[in-house]
Amino acid sequence: MSGTPSSAPITVSIRREVDPTRIAEATAWVQTGVNLASAHPGFLGSGWVRDGEDSHHWHMLYRFADEAALDAWEASSERAWWLSMGEGFVRSERTKRRTGIEGWFDEPSTETISVPTSTGATTVMVAPSPPRWKQAVSIWLGFFPVNLVFTYLMSPVPGWNGLPIWLRVLTTTVVLTPIMTYWVLPWVTRTLRHWLNR
């Protein structure tokens, strides 16, 4: 993956085609994967469903607190071992990521996600997004001190206070937005993770 990892929760959706003659093995294998993932830092929840009793299409969702935690799980030796155990009966796999930053702009989720199936929609349990007011508090806790420090640092700069206010605000936001996105908010959300997910 390129760029700096996102700091907000990220959900992965996986569709697998499983050998229909090895359903019992596949069921145990999927549950083992859930158990292994749940032991990793940043794990927020998961769920899996099949299209139907005789279906060989399986859907799995799992969610981590941020992209760094997800990347750590996906690069782990436990996951590599687990995937190797499924090579005999998993025929294909398709994965989609919903980036964490998109989740911050969603309505706070319920505790389920709907997975489309051939017979309709099935819901699986996932961890909810933080409510809007907690997101707002988290952003403010990061933005206020950073903005205050930047204002103090820029005040002595010759000519700064004489600039039009729109130019000062433009400069401030251009400088602070990447700082907030890549450093401050990841730190704030990691620090407040338990409160945000309560």
Coordinates of C-alpha atoms in Angstrom, one line a residue:
M1 CA 0.0 0.0 0.0
S2 CA 1.2 3.5 -0.7
G3 CA 1.1 6.6 1.4
T4 CA 0.7 7.1 5.1
P5 CA -1.6 4.7 6.8
S6 CA -5.0 6.0 7.8
S7 CA -5.7 6.5 11.5
A8 CA -9.4 5.6 11.6
P9 CA -11.1 2.2 11.7
I10 CA -10.8 0.2 8.5
T11 CA -13.1 -2.7 7.4
V12 CA -12.1 -5.5 5.0
S13 CA -14.7 -7.4 3.0
I14 CA -13.6 -10.8 1.6
R15 CA -15.6 -13.1 -0.7
R16 CA -14.1 -16.6 -1.0
E17 CA -15.1 -19.6 -3.1
V18 CA -14.7 -22.8 -1.1
D19 CA -14.7 -26.4 -2.2
P20 CA -18.2 -27.6 -1.4
T21 CA -17.0 -31.1 -0.4
R22 CA -14.9 -29.6 2.4
I23 CA -17.4 -27.4 4.3
A24 CA -16.6 -28.8 7.7
E25 CA -12.9 -28.1 7.3
A26 CA -13.7 -24.6 5.8
T27 CA -15.9 -23.8 8.8
A28 CA -13.2 -24.7 11.3
W29 CA -10.6 -22.8 9.2
V30 CA -12.6 -19.6 9.0
Q31 CA -13.3 -19.7 12.8
T32 CA -9.6 -20.2 13.4
G33 CA -8.9 -17.1 11.4
V34 CA -11.3 -15.1 13.4
N35 CA -9.8 -16.3 16.7
L36 CA -6.3 -15.4 15.5
A37 CA -7.3 -12.0 14.3
S38 CA -9.1 -11.2 17.5
A39 CA -5.8 -11.7 19.4
H40 CA -4.1 -8.9 17.4
P41 CA -3.8 -5.3 18.7
G42 CA -6.4 -3.0 17.1
F43 CA -8.9 -5.8 16.3
L44 CA -12.5 -4.4 16.5
G45 CA -14.7 -7.3 15.3
S46 CA -15.5 -9.7 12.5
G47 CA -18.2 -11.9 11.1
W48 CA -18.7 -14.4 8.3
V49 CA -21.7 -15.9 6.5
R50 CA -22.4 -18.3 3.6
D51 CA -24.8 -17.6 0.8
G52 CA -26.8 -20.7 1.7
E53 CA -26.6 -24.1 3.3
D54 CA -25.2 -25.7 0.1
S55 CA -23.3 -22.6 -1.1
H56 CA -19.6 -22.5 -1.8
H57 CA -19.5 -18.7 -1.6
W58 CA -18.4 -17.3 1.7
H59 CA -18.4 -13.7 2.9
M60 CA -16.2 -12.5 5.7
L61 CA -15.8 -9.0 7.3
Y62 CA -13.2 -7.9 9.8
R63 CA -12.4 -4.5 11.2
F64 CA -9.3 -3.0 12.8
A65 CA -8.7 0.3 14.6
D66 CA -6.5 1.7 11.9
E67 CA -4.6 0.8 8.8
A68 CA -1.4 0.2 10.7
A69 CA -3.1 -2.4 12.9
L70 CA -4.7 -4.0 9.8
D71 CA -1.3 -4.1 8.0
A72 CA 0.3 -5.7 11.0
W73 CA -2.3 -8.4 11.1
E74 CA -2.1 -9.0 7.3
A75 CA 1.7 -9.2 7.5
S76 CA 1.7 -11.5 10.5
S77 CA 3.1 -15.0 10.6
E78 CA -0.1 -16.2 12.2
R79 CA -2.2 -15.0 9.2
A80 CA 0.4 -16.5 6.7
W81 CA 0.1 -19.9 8.5
W82 CA -3.7 -19.6 8.5
L83 CA -3.9 -18.8 4.8
S84 CA -1.6 -21.7 4.0
M85 CA -3.9 -24.1 5.9
G86 CA -6.8 -23.0 3.6
E87 CA -5.0 -23.6 0.3
G88 CA -6.5 -27.0 -0.2
F89 CA -10.1 -25.9 -0.2
V90 CA -10.2 -22.1 -1.0
R91 CA -10.5 -21.8 -4.7
S92 CA -10.6 -18.0 -5.1
E93 CA -10.6 -14.9 -3.0
R94 CA -11.8 -11.3 -3.7
T95 CA -11.0 -8.6 -1.1
K96 CA -12.2 -5.0 -0.7
R97 CA -11.0 -2.4 1.8
R98 CA -13.1 0.4 3.2
T99 CA -10.6 2.9 4.3
G100 CA -10.8 4.3 7.8
I101 CA -11.1 7.9 6.8
E102 CA -14.3 7.1 4.8
G103 CA -15.8 5.6 7.9
W104 CA -15.4 8.8 9.8
F105 CA -17.7 10.5 7.4
D106 CA -20.4 7.8 7.5
E107 CA -23.3 7.9 9.8
P108 CA -22.3 6.1 13.0
S109 CA -22.9 2.4 12.2
T110 CA -25.2 0.0 14.0
E111 CA -23.5 -3.2 15.2
T112 CA -24.2 -5.0 11.9
I113 CA -23.2 -4.8 8.3
S114 CA -25.4 -6.2 5.5
V115 CA -23.8 -8.7 3.2
P116 CA -25.5 -9.3 -0.1
T117 CA -26.2 -13.0 -0.8
S118 CA -28.0 -15.0 -3.5
T119 CA -31.0 -15.3 -1.3
G120 CA -31.2 -11.7 0.0
A121 CA -29.1 -9.8 2.5
T122 CA -27.6 -11.3 5.7
T123 CA -26.2 -9.2 8.5
V124 CA -23.0 -9.9 10.5
M125 CA -21.8 -8.3 13.6
V126 CA -19.1 -5.6 13.5
A127 CA -17.9 -2.9 15.9
P128 CA -19.8 0.4 15.5
S129 CA -18.1 3.6 14.4
P130 CA -17.7 6.2 17.1
P131 CA -20.7 8.5 17.5
R132 CA -20.4 12.0 15.8
W133 CA -19.9 13.8 19.1
K134 CA -16.9 11.6 20.0
Q135 CA -15.4 12.2 16.6
A136 CA -15.8 15.9 17.0
V137 CA -14.2 15.8 20.5
S138 CA -11.3 13.8 19.1
I139 CA -10.7 16.2 16.3
W140 CA -10.9 19.2 18.6
L141 CA -8.5 17.7 21.1
G142 CA -6.0 17.4 18.2
F143 CA -6.7 20.6 16.4
F144 CA -6.8 23.1 19.3
P145 CA -3.2 22.6 20.6
V146 CA -1.7 22.3 17.1
N147 CA -3.4 25.5 16.0
L148 CA -2.4 27.3 19.2
V149 CA 1.3 26.3 18.8
F150 CA 1.3 27.3 15.1
T151 CA -0.3 30.7 16.0
Y152 CA 2.4 31.4 18.6
L153 CA 5.2 30.3 16.3
M154 CA 3.9 32.5 13.4
S155 CA 3.1 35.6 15.4
P156 CA 6.8 36.9 15.6
V157 CA 7.3 36.3 11.9
P158 CA 7.8 39.8 10.3
G159 CA 4.8 40.8 8.2
W160 CA 2.6 37.8 9.3
N161 CA 0.1 39.8 11.3
G162 CA -0.1 42.3 8.4
L163 CA -1.3 39.7 5.9
P164 CA -5.0 39.6 5.0
I165 CA -6.9 37.2 7.3
W166 CA -7.9 34.9 4.4
L167 CA -4.2 34.4 3.5
R168 CA -3.3 33.7 7.1
V169 CA -6.1 31.2 7.4
L170 CA -5.2 29.6 4.0
T171 CA -1.6 29.2 5.1
T172 CA -2.6 27.8 8.5
T173 CA -4.9 25.2 7.0
V174 CA -2.5 24.2 4.2
V175 CA 0.2 23.6 6.8
L176 CA -1.9 22.0 9.6
T177 CA -4.2 19.7 7.5
P178 CA -1.4 17.2 6.7
I179 CA 0.0 17.4 10.2
M180 CA -3.5 16.6 11.6
T181 CA -4.2 13.9 9.1
Y182 CA -0.9 12.0 9.2
W183 CA 0.4 12.6 12.8
V184 CA -1.9 14.2 15.2
L185 CA -5.2 12.4 14.6
P186 CA -3.6 9.0 14.4
W187 CA -2.0 9.7 17.8
V188 CA -5.3 11.0 19.2
T189 CA -7.4 8.1 18.0
R190 CA -4.9 5.6 19.2
T191 CA -4.8 7.3 22.6
L192 CA -8.6 7.5 22.9
R193 CA -9.3 4.1 21.1
H194 CA -11.0 2.5 24.1
W195 CA -13.2 5.5 24.8
L196 CA -14.1 5.9 21.1
N197 CA -15.2 2.3 20.9
R198 CA -17.1 2.2 24.2

